[in-house]
Tab-separated table of C-alpha atoms in Angstrom:
chain	number	residue	atom	x	y	z
V	1	MET	CA	0.001	-0.001	0.005
V	2	ASP	CA	1.517	3.333	-1.004
V	3	ARG	CA	1.754	6.384	1.219
V	4	THR	CA	-1.068	8.227	-0.544
V	5	ALA	CA	-3.467	5.392	0.202
V	6	VAL	CA	-2.376	5.262	3.842
V	7	ARG	CA	-2.858	9.026	4.109
V	8	LYS	CA	-6.341	8.731	2.631
V	9	ILE	CA	-7.311	6.023	5.108
V	10	ILE	CA	-5.998	8.054	8.052
V	11	LYS	CA	-7.779	11.154	6.799
V	12	TYR	CA	-11.150	9.483	6.333
V	13	ALA	CA	-10.816	7.666	9.669
V	14	ALA	CA	-10.087	11.021	11.322
V	15	TYR	CA	-13.216	12.523	9.762
V	16	GLY	CA	-15.132	9.485	10.995
V	17	LEU	CA	-13.794	10.028	14.493
V	18	LEU	CA	-14.791	13.704	14.282
V	19	VAL	CA	-18.353	12.737	13.323
V	20	PHE	CA	-18.526	10.225	16.166
V	21	LEU	CA	-17.139	12.784	18.624
V	22	ALA	CA	-19.783	15.278	17.468
V	23	TYR	CA	-22.469	12.638	18.070
V	24	VAL	CA	-21.217	11.718	21.536
V	25	LEU	CA	-20.871	15.381	22.562
V	26	GLN	CA	-24.304	16.193	21.176
V	27	THR	CA	-25.968	13.372	23.115
V	28	THR	CA	-24.064	13.669	26.407
V	29	VAL	CA	-22.490	17.057	27.103
V	30	PHE	CA	-24.742	19.414	25.155
V	31	THR	CA	-28.001	17.935	26.402
V	32	ARG	CA	-26.981	19.574	29.695
V	33	LEU	CA	-25.522	22.798	28.327
V	34	LYS	CA	-28.693	24.546	27.245
V	35	ILE	CA	-29.027	28.216	26.387
V	36	PHE	CA	-32.592	29.516	26.877
V	37	GLY	CA	-33.604	25.864	27.246
V	38	THR	CA	-32.189	25.011	23.846
V	39	MET	CA	-29.419	22.607	22.833
V	40	PRO	CA	-27.091	22.960	19.839
V	41	VAL	CA	-26.906	20.395	17.035
V	42	LEU	CA	-23.395	19.581	15.927
V	43	LEU	CA	-23.906	16.893	13.292
V	44	PRO	CA	-25.384	19.097	10.519
V	45	VAL	CA	-22.429	21.437	11.031
V	46	ALA	CA	-19.973	18.515	10.784
V	47	ALA	CA	-21.698	17.249	7.609
V	48	ALA	CA	-21.552	20.680	5.944
V	49	VAL	CA	-17.938	21.466	6.884
V	50	ILE	CA	-16.621	18.039	5.816
V	51	ALA	CA	-18.491	18.401	2.519
V	52	VAL	CA	-16.916	21.827	1.920
V	53	PHE	CA	-13.441	20.334	2.339
V	54	GLU	CA	-13.898	16.963	0.693
V	55	GLY	CA	-16.379	17.455	-2.151
V	56	GLY	CA	-19.476	15.636	-3.339
V	57	GLU	CA	-18.633	11.963	-2.766
V	58	ALA	CA	-17.192	12.283	0.725
V	59	GLY	CA	-19.789	14.963	1.513
V	60	ALA	CA	-22.612	12.543	0.702
V	61	ALA	CA	-20.959	9.664	2.581
V	62	TYR	CA	-20.287	11.671	5.743
V	63	GLY	CA	-23.681	13.342	5.354
V	64	LEU	CA	-25.219	9.879	5.434
V	65	ALA	CA	-23.274	8.985	8.603
V	66	CYS	CA	-24.145	12.305	10.239
V	67	GLY	CA	-27.796	11.886	9.234
V	68	ILE	CA	-28.131	8.411	10.756
V	69	LEU	CA	-26.455	9.547	13.982
V	70	CYS	CA	-28.548	12.728	14.045
V	71	ASP	CA	-31.788	10.729	13.785
V	72	LEU	CA	-30.554	8.516	16.622
V	73	ALA	CA	-29.601	11.522	18.735
V	74	PHE	CA	-33.122	12.878	18.222
V	75	ASN	CA	-34.649	9.515	19.283
V	76	GLN	CA	-36.393	9.124	15.948
V	77	ALA	CA	-36.411	6.698	13.021
V	78	THR	CA	-33.446	6.914	10.649
V	79	VAL	CA	-35.504	8.552	7.934
V	80	ALA	CA	-35.678	12.353	7.875
V	81	MET	CA	-32.222	13.486	8.914
V	82	THR	CA	-30.601	10.507	7.172
V	83	MET	CA	-32.011	11.657	3.851
V	84	VAL	CA	-31.654	15.368	4.467
V	85	LEU	CA	-28.019	15.404	5.587
V	86	THR	CA	-26.978	12.999	2.792
V	87	VAL	CA	-28.470	15.359	0.223
V	88	VAL	CA	-27.080	18.422	2.024
V	89	GLY	CA	-23.604	16.807	2.151
V	90	ALA	CA	-23.738	15.915	-1.542
V	91	ALA	CA	-25.044	19.331	-2.581
V	92	VAL	CA	-22.550	21.308	-0.463
V	93	GLY	CA	-19.713	19.053	-1.677
V	94	ILE	CA	-20.608	19.485	-5.345
V	95	LEU	CA	-20.933	23.251	-4.938
V	96	SER	CA	-17.647	23.353	-3.066
V	97	ASP	CA	-15.909	21.350	-5.810
V	98	ARG	CA	-16.940	23.779	-8.499
V	99	LEU	CA	-17.902	27.126	-7.093
V	100	LEU	CA	-16.924	27.723	-3.484
V	101	GLU	CA	-13.719	28.577	-1.704
V	102	LYS	CA	-12.861	26.288	1.197
V	103	GLY	CA	-12.776	29.064	3.762
V	104	ILE	CA	-14.470	29.597	7.109
V	105	ILE	CA	-17.086	31.972	5.652
V	106	THR	CA	-18.151	29.256	3.173
V	107	CYS	CA	-18.328	26.742	6.040
V	108	LEU	CA	-20.376	29.206	8.067
V	109	MET	CA	-22.855	29.821	5.243
V	110	CYS	CA	-23.161	26.115	4.370
V	111	SER	CA	-23.594	25.218	8.051
V	112	LEU	CA	-26.263	27.897	8.359
V	113	GLY	CA	-28.102	26.358	5.419
V	114	ALA	CA	-27.776	22.837	6.894
V	115	LEU	CA	-29.004	24.043	10.290
V	116	VAL	CA	-31.985	25.902	8.855
V	117	ILE	CA	-33.003	22.801	6.888
V	118	THR	CA	-32.492	20.645	10.008
V	119	ALA	CA	-34.715	22.916	12.102
V	120	GLY	CA	-37.330	22.961	9.315
V	121	VAL	CA	-37.408	19.181	9.231
V	122	GLN	CA	-37.600	18.963	13.032
V	123	MET	CA	-40.509	21.387	13.108
V	124	PHE	CA	-42.403	19.844	10.209
V	125	GLY	CA	-44.062	17.008	12.150
V	126	LEU	CA	-45.056	19.265	15.036
V	127	VAL	CA	-46.586	21.866	12.741
V	128	VAL	CA	-48.403	19.440	10.450
V	129	PHE	CA	-49.493	16.699	12.842
V	130	ARG	CA	-49.547	18.405	16.268
V	131	HIS	CA	-50.558	21.916	15.174
V	132	ALA	CA	-47.966	23.386	17.531
V	133	GLY	CA	-47.645	27.169	17.652
V	134	LEU	CA	-45.282	28.261	14.894
V	135	LEU	CA	-43.869	31.249	16.744
V	136	ARG	CA	-42.498	29.187	19.627
V	137	LEU	CA	-41.102	26.578	17.226
V	138	VAL	CA	-39.364	29.232	15.093
V	139	LEU	CA	-37.924	30.879	18.192
V	140	THR	CA	-36.434	27.559	19.273
V	141	ALA	CA	-35.115	27.053	15.728
V	142	ILE	CA	-33.391	30.451	15.752
V	143	ILE	CA	-31.732	29.852	19.140
V	144	GLN	CA	-30.745	26.323	18.090
V	145	THR	CA	-29.220	27.596	14.821
V	146	VAL	CA	-27.319	30.500	16.376
V	147	TYR	CA	-26.043	28.331	19.245
V	148	SER	CA	-24.928	25.627	16.793
V	149	LEU	CA	-23.103	28.121	14.565
V	150	ILE	CA	-20.654	28.723	17.427
V	151	PHE	CA	-19.259	25.286	16.700
V	152	VAL	CA	-18.483	25.965	13.051
V	153	ALA	CA	-15.086	27.456	13.950
V	154	PRO	CA	-13.725	24.517	15.996
V	155	ILE	CA	-15.082	21.983	13.486
V	156	TYR	CA	-13.646	24.017	10.605
V	157	TYR	CA	-10.161	24.113	12.137
V	158	LEU	CA	-10.294	20.394	12.997
V	159	CYS	CA	-11.334	19.535	9.434
V	160	ARG	CA	-8.644	21.798	8.021
V	161	ALA	CA	-6.050	20.032	10.176
V	162	ILE	CA	-7.353	16.641	9.072
V	163	ARG	CA	-7.218	17.688	5.418
V	164	ARG	CA	-3.595	18.707	5.839
V	165	ILE	CA	-2.492	15.402	7.388
V	166	PRO	CA	1.043	15.102	5.960
V	167	GLU	CA	1.992	12.237	3.697
C	1	MET	CA	-28.807	25.351	-17.454
C	2	CYS	CA	-25.818	23.388	-16.276
C	3	ASN	CA	-25.293	19.786	-17.183
C	4	VAL	CA	-26.630	17.865	-14.170
C	5	LYS	CA	-24.739	14.682	-15.102
C	6	GLY	CA	-21.501	16.597	-14.907
C	7	TYR	CA	-22.212	17.548	-11.313
C	8	LEU	CA	-23.518	14.247	-10.060
C	9	ASN	CA	-21.061	11.438	-10.408
C	10	LYS	CA	-22.039	7.803	-9.939
C	11	ARG	CA	-20.748	7.441	-6.392
C	12	VAL	CA	-22.731	10.438	-5.117
C	13	ILE	CA	-25.885	8.993	-6.651
C	14	VAL	CA	-25.128	5.576	-5.082
C	15	ILE	CA	-24.659	7.149	-1.620
C	16	VAL	CA	-27.908	9.124	-1.935
C	17	LEU	CA	-29.670	5.907	-3.005
C	18	ILE	CA	-28.194	4.105	0.029
C	19	ALA	CA	-29.602	6.883	2.243
C	20	LEU	CA	-32.951	6.528	0.518
C	21	PHE	CA	-32.850	2.746	1.026
C	22	ILE	CA	-32.044	3.147	4.732
C	23	ALA	CA	-34.792	5.725	5.130
C	24	VAL	CA	-37.387	3.524	3.395
C	25	MET	CA	-36.329	0.419	5.347
C	26	SER	CA	-36.508	2.345	8.623
C	27	ALA	CA	-39.906	3.733	7.759
C	28	VAL	CA	-41.155	0.221	6.918
C	29	THR	CA	-39.661	-1.219	10.132
C	30	VAL	CA	-41.270	1.526	12.192
C	31	ALA	CA	-44.627	0.991	10.486
C	32	LEU	CA	-44.501	-2.764	11.051
C	33	SER	CA	-43.128	-2.845	14.596
C	34	ASP	CA	-44.811	0.275	15.994
C	35	THR	CA	-41.534	1.514	17.453
C	36	ALA	CA	-40.223	5.045	17.416
C	37	SER	CA	-37.149	4.191	15.343
C	38	GLY	CA	-35.977	1.099	13.522
C	39	ARG	CA	-33.682	-1.899	13.602
C	40	LEU	CA	-30.674	0.151	12.476
C	41	ALA	CA	-31.302	2.556	15.351
C	42	GLY	CA	-31.260	-0.397	17.740
C	43	ILE	CA	-27.957	-1.690	16.431
C	44	VAL	CA	-26.236	1.699	16.543
C	45	ASN	CA	-27.756	2.551	19.941
C	46	SER	CA	-26.495	-0.717	21.403
C	47	ALA	CA	-23.086	-0.286	19.809
C	48	THR	CA	-22.634	3.261	21.097
C	49	ALA	CA	-24.147	2.669	24.554
C	50	PRO	CA	-20.796	1.956	26.298
C	51	VAL	CA	-19.265	5.179	24.928
C	52	LYS	CA	-22.343	7.181	25.929
C	53	ARG	CA	-22.270	5.567	29.373
C	54	GLY	CA	-18.620	6.515	29.760
C	55	MET	CA	-19.213	10.068	28.564
C	56	SER	CA	-22.228	10.473	30.873
C	57	SER	CA	-20.162	9.314	33.852
C	58	MET	CA	-17.394	11.697	32.820
C	59	VAL	CA	-19.837	14.597	32.525
C	60	ASP	CA	-21.300	13.682	35.933
C	61	SER	CA	-17.793	13.685	37.444
C	62	LEU	CA	-16.956	17.012	35.801
C	63	GLU	CA	-20.181	18.511	37.085
C	64	GLY	CA	-19.235	17.276	40.557
C	65	LEU	CA	-15.764	18.767	40.245
C	66	TYR	CA	-17.202	22.031	38.941
C	67	GLY	CA	-19.542	22.102	41.899
C	68	TYR	CA	-16.679	21.525	44.321
C	69	LEU	CA	-14.388	24.127	42.818
C	70	TYR	CA	-16.762	26.936	42.001
C	71	LYS	CA	-19.666	26.517	44.318
C	72	TYR	CA	-17.705	25.991	47.520
C	73	ASP	CA	-18.319	29.485	48.907
C	74	ARG	CA	-21.971	29.297	48.106
C	75	LEU	CA	-22.198	25.872	49.739
C	76	GLU	CA	-20.477	27.176	52.857
C	77	ALA	CA	-22.989	30.017	53.123
C	78	GLU	CA	-25.763	27.534	52.509
C	79	ASN	CA	-24.347	25.331	55.237
C	80	ALA	CA	-24.516	28.169	57.770
C	81	GLU	CA	-28.035	28.931	56.695
C	82	LEU	CA	-28.979	25.279	57.035
C	83	ARG	CA	-27.638	25.199	60.594
C	84	ASP	CA	-30.002	28.007	61.492
C	85	ARG	CA	-32.773	26.146	59.829
C	86	ILE	CA	-32.039	23.011	61.858
C	87	ALA	CA	-32.880	24.973	64.999
C	88	GLU	CA	-36.012	26.174	63.323
C	89	LEU	CA	-36.911	22.680	62.264
C	90	GLU	CA	-36.462	21.373	65.792
C	91	GLU	CA	-39.306	23.622	66.778
C	92	GLN	CA	-41.318	22.321	63.950
C	93	THR	CA	-41.029	18.741	65.116
C	94	ARG	CA	-43.993	19.533	67.315
C	95	GLU	CA	-45.952	19.736	64.134
C	96	TYR	CA	-44.844	16.230	63.337
C	97	ASP	CA	-48.262	14.723	64.026
C	98	ALA	CA	-49.926	16.992	61.507
C	99	ILE	CA	-47.278	16.269	58.913
C	100	ASN	CA	-47.548	12.586	59.632
C	101	GLU	CA	-51.260	12.745	59.085
C	102	GLU	CA	-50.785	14.514	55.771
C	103	ASN	CA	-48.191	11.950	54.824
C	104	GLU	CA	-50.688	9.233	55.566
C	105	GLN	CA	-53.156	10.905	53.227
C	106	LEU	CA	-50.585	10.996	50.493
C	107	ARG	CA	-49.816	7.351	51.091
C	108	THR	CA	-53.484	6.581	50.762
C	109	LEU	CA	-53.533	8.445	47.489
C	110	LEU	CA	-50.566	6.716	46.104
C	111	ASP	CA	-50.852	3.528	48.085
C	112	PHE	CA	-48.389	2.376	45.606
C	113	GLY	CA	-47.017	-0.638	47.337
C	114	LYS	CA	-50.324	-1.983	48.649
C	115	ARG	CA	-52.497	-1.359	45.622
C	116	ASN	CA	-49.933	-2.574	43.197
C	117	GLU	CA	-48.614	-5.752	44.715
C	118	SER	CA	-48.779	-7.401	41.316
C	119	PHE	CA	-46.395	-4.864	39.799
C	120	GLU	CA	-42.988	-6.083	38.754
C	121	PHE	CA	-40.233	-3.493	38.597
C	122	GLU	CA	-36.856	-3.287	36.904
C	123	GLU	CA	-34.460	-0.640	38.092
C	124	VAL	CA	-32.875	1.241	35.190
C	125	SER	CA	-30.546	4.220	34.793
C	126	VAL	CA	-30.839	7.181	32.472
C	127	LEU	CA	-28.006	7.082	29.932
C	128	THR	CA	-28.556	10.127	27.736
C	129	TRP	CA	-31.320	12.597	26.977
C	130	SER	CA	-32.628	13.248	23.477
C	131	ALA	CA	-30.525	15.887	21.721
C	132	SER	CA	-33.592	17.303	19.999
C	133	ASN	CA	-35.223	20.528	21.129
C	134	TYR	CA	-38.514	19.279	19.693
C	135	ASN	CA	-39.183	16.146	21.734
C	136	SER	CA	-38.635	14.869	25.242
C	137	GLY	CA	-37.117	11.494	25.893
C	138	PHE	CA	-34.086	9.647	27.112
C	139	THR	CA	-32.186	6.413	26.653
C	140	ILE	CA	-31.986	3.921	29.518
C	141	ASN	CA	-29.313	1.346	30.179
C	142	LYS	CA	-31.483	-1.774	29.910
C	143	GLY	CA	-33.484	-3.345	27.130
C	144	SER	CA	-35.174	-6.572	26.152
C	145	ASN	CA	-32.357	-8.640	27.687
C	146	ALA	CA	-33.482	-7.341	31.101
C	147	GLY	CA	-37.103	-8.222	30.409
C	148	LEU	CA	-38.269	-4.798	29.274
C	149	GLU	CA	-40.952	-4.577	26.631
C	150	LEU	CA	-42.264	-1.931	24.328
C	151	ASN	CA	-44.707	0.468	26.084
C	152	ASP	CA	-43.529	-0.491	29.590
C	153	CYS	CA	-44.244	2.393	31.956
C	154	ILE	CA	-41.324	4.214	33.550
C	155	VAL	CA	-41.914	5.583	37.044
C	156	THR	CA	-39.978	7.132	39.914
C	157	SER	CA	-39.368	5.213	43.135
C	158	THR	CA	-42.494	6.867	44.511
C	159	GLY	CA	-44.551	5.729	41.559
C	160	TYR	CA	-44.861	9.009	39.703
C	161	LEU	CA	-45.247	8.452	35.985
C	162	ILE	CA	-42.302	9.555	33.846
C	163	GLY	CA	-43.096	8.046	30.457
C	164	ARG	CA	-43.099	4.823	28.488
C	165	VAL	CA	-40.682	2.744	26.449
C	166	THR	CA	-41.106	3.643	22.787
C	167	GLU	CA	-38.030	1.972	21.350
C	168	LEU	CA	-36.597	-1.287	22.516
C	169	ASN	CA	-33.168	-2.733	21.855
C	170	LYS	CA	-31.399	-5.615	23.538
C	171	THR	CA	-29.303	-3.585	25.949
C	172	THR	CA	-30.878	-0.147	25.789
C	173	ALA	CA	-34.322	1.392	25.372
C	174	VAL	CA	-35.690	4.792	24.505
C	175	VAL	CA	-38.253	6.345	26.837
C	176	THR	CA	-40.630	9.092	25.686
C	177	THR	CA	-41.624	11.267	28.627
C	178	ILE	CA	-45.137	12.364	29.500
C	179	ILE	CA	-44.401	15.960	28.417
C	180	ASP	CA	-43.427	14.973	24.853
C	181	PRO	CA	-45.764	16.606	22.283
C	182	GLY	CA	-46.729	13.158	21.015
C	183	THR	CA	-47.972	11.865	24.385
C	184	ASN	CA	-51.620	10.927	24.952
C	185	ILE	CA	-52.584	9.322	28.234
C	186	GLY	CA	-56.020	8.327	29.438
C	187	ALA	CA	-56.246	10.279	32.698
C	188	GLU	CA	-58.534	10.668	35.674
C	189	ILE	CA	-58.957	13.565	38.064
C	190	TYR	CA	-58.434	11.682	41.298
C	191	GLU	CA	-60.515	13.898	43.596
C	192	VAL	CA	-63.657	13.915	41.438
C	193	ASN	CA	-63.264	10.660	39.496
C	194	GLU	CA	-63.700	12.395	36.162
C	195	LEU	CA	-62.014	11.182	33.001
C	196	ALA	CA	-59.866	13.304	30.700
C	197	VAL	CA	-56.840	13.026	28.450
C	198	ALA	CA	-53.347	14.154	29.467
C	199	GLU	CA	-51.435	15.160	26.368
C	200	GLY	CA	-48.117	16.693	25.463
C	201	ASP	CA	-47.977	20.208	24.079
C	202	TYR	CA	-44.858	21.760	22.543
C	203	ARG	CA	-45.178	25.096	24.334
C	204	LEU	CA	-45.815	23.416	27.688
C	205	MET	CA	-43.037	20.878	27.070
C	206	GLN	CA	-40.551	23.738	27.178
C	207	GLU	CA	-41.897	24.610	30.623
C	208	GLY	CA	-41.745	20.961	31.690
C	209	LYS	CA	-45.548	20.580	31.801
C	210	LEU	CA	-48.393	18.941	29.915
C	211	LYS	CA	-52.025	19.624	29.116
C	212	LEU	CA	-55.235	18.060	30.378
C	213	THR	CA	-57.934	18.077	27.701
C	214	TYR	CA	-61.264	16.457	26.787
C	215	LEU	CA	-62.751	17.371	30.127
C	216	GLU	CA	-66.288	16.153	30.483
C	217	GLU	CA	-68.982	18.784	30.607
C	218	GLY	CA	-69.483	20.110	34.110
C	219	THR	CA	-66.210	18.721	35.431
C	220	GLN	CA	-65.316	20.475	38.671
C	221	ILE	CA	-61.592	20.812	38.410
C	222	ILE	CA	-59.482	23.130	40.524
C	223	GLU	CA	-55.824	23.913	40.956
C	224	GLY	CA	-54.092	21.304	43.072
C	225	HIS	CA	-56.210	18.383	41.912
C	226	THR	CA	-54.228	15.238	41.310
C	227	ILE	CA	-54.168	13.668	37.864
C	228	VAL	CA	-53.673	9.913	37.684
C	229	THR	CA	-53.750	7.375	34.883
C	230	SER	CA	-57.217	5.976	34.171
C	231	GLY	CA	-55.882	2.601	33.066
C	232	ARG	CA	-58.503	2.350	30.348
C	233	SER	CA	-56.146	2.017	27.418
C	234	GLY	CA	-54.393	-0.980	28.960
C	235	MET	CA	-51.064	0.659	28.234
C	236	TYR	CA	-50.748	2.323	31.617
C	237	PRO	CA	-51.870	0.739	34.899
C	238	LYS	CA	-54.628	2.575	36.732
C	239	GLY	CA	-53.731	5.070	39.431
C	240	LEU	CA	-50.194	6.135	38.515
C	241	VAL	CA	-49.769	9.765	39.511
C	242	ILE	CA	-49.109	12.002	36.492
C	243	GLY	CA	-49.106	15.379	38.213
C	244	THR	CA	-51.150	18.120	39.762
C	245	VAL	CA	-53.357	20.729	38.121
C	246	GLU	CA	-51.541	24.021	38.023
C	247	ARG	CA	-53.920	26.180	36.026
C	248	VAL	CA	-57.453	25.707	34.754
C	249	ILE	CA	-58.258	27.261	31.397
C	250	LYS	CA	-61.903	28.153	30.779
C	251	ASP	CA	-63.648	28.547	27.461
C	252	SER	CA	-65.660	31.556	26.303
C	253	GLU	CA	-68.699	30.382	28.263
C	254	GLY	CA	-66.745	30.114	31.482
C	255	LEU	CA	-66.722	26.319	31.490
C	256	GLU	CA	-63.578	24.339	32.244
C	257	ASP	CA	-61.932	23.654	28.922
C	258	SER	CA	-58.457	22.378	29.666
C	259	ALA	CA	-55.811	22.545	32.357
C	260	THR	CA	-52.086	22.761	32.710
C	261	VAL	CA	-50.578	19.876	34.638
C	262	ALA	CA	-47.199	19.963	36.374
C	263	PRO	CA	-45.706	16.462	36.489
C	264	LYS	CA	-45.082	15.083	39.968
C	265	ALA	CA	-41.881	13.446	38.791
C	266	ASP	CA	-38.956	15.859	38.617
C	267	LEU	CA	-37.941	15.226	35.027
C	268	GLU	CA	-34.871	17.436	35.342
C	269	LYS	CA	-33.284	15.276	37.967
C	270	LEU	CA	-33.755	11.700	36.849
C	271	SER	CA	-31.028	9.179	37.434
C	272	LYS	CA	-32.397	5.878	38.667
C	273	VAL	CA	-35.911	5.107	37.506
C	274	TYR	CA	-38.114	2.034	37.399
C	275	ALA	CA	-39.724	0.184	34.535
C	276	ILE	CA	-43.005	-1.553	35.343
C	277	THR	CA	-42.418	-4.772	33.429
C	278	ASP	CA	-45.703	-6.319	34.458
C	279	PHE	CA	-48.790	-4.860	36.142
C	280	GLY	CA	-50.966	-7.986	36.063
C	281	GLN	CA	-54.704	-7.452	36.149
C	282	ASN	CA	-54.514	-4.318	38.264
C	283	SER	CA	-57.608	-2.192	37.912
């Protein structure tokens, strides 16, 4: 096995570890660190940032992993977030390959998009089936999104370090 | 318009199709088994349970350390205050008889041990809480291997209802609490023997409460009334305490329409809880 292949394996394993770490932190530490009664969601951010750095294929693959873990973290069937984050990962990755610079602003904007879609999906069932008040739901979504955006920077720098793993 | 094929290579399409396959399979599993998630969720939950357990213990330890380091002064002041209160409480021991009598009344209400001799309990620990801001639930450290079943009730040591098992794996289970917006429990107003429905409400969930609806016409409900399970659905045993009425909401004609119920169980401070694995023919 040549050095490039070894580097690739280490890099993708490191991304995998990052996704797993985001899942564990989201389900253990951040369920207790609420701001205005709201928790952050790290996995959509991880999916978006990895996709920015690694492009469409890896973006879709890690989006799939993040989606499955996100559904599990939310105590729900692996349906909604699994599909959404896979598509988000693929879309962000493809855009990043062709149009976007791999900077922190791009990561911030892509994470914002991923978080808004995540909140929309989370609210959907409550609005449609439970007729919950939209105002309260949107307020929670805004706090959740802003709180989660704080974590773009650390995830960005971790991903950048992983991407630069030397041969 | 750009060439879509140029943007989407084969591997991306395959991964999206895998996601679609997983989503469809999960949806089918959920529909067939009536669980909150699917088989894949069970496998991943079981696989990640040890890590979550470790992290939860670590967070608990860190919280303890934080408390020791940063709350020491406050605890010392509290300690002094508590000493004063001990003296005060010594005086209050004369009121013991009255308190004892009240306690007896509460025991009669709950009468948990006597009325529910047929109940079988399994002690379980809370592993992690749901990371969603839109539902209320937690994962416990035991599953079907410990004899738990889907829809088993989860209660505190005093018998206050916490929720029910909505997802069952071999070594873990997911519990949906009574304040979750998807909750519907056949309820009874203990003091007046009137039936109603206790249901979750998103706005109230954020305040840690739930709603009492479908009150029968002419129901005399007041603040402080105790809400218990009616046992009519067969899912919950009769007489488990859900909470107390905190606020009665009247309709335009001044009749009782619904009420806000504060759960008796302190959902913020759950650690060890109990699964009722069997409640026999209790009625």
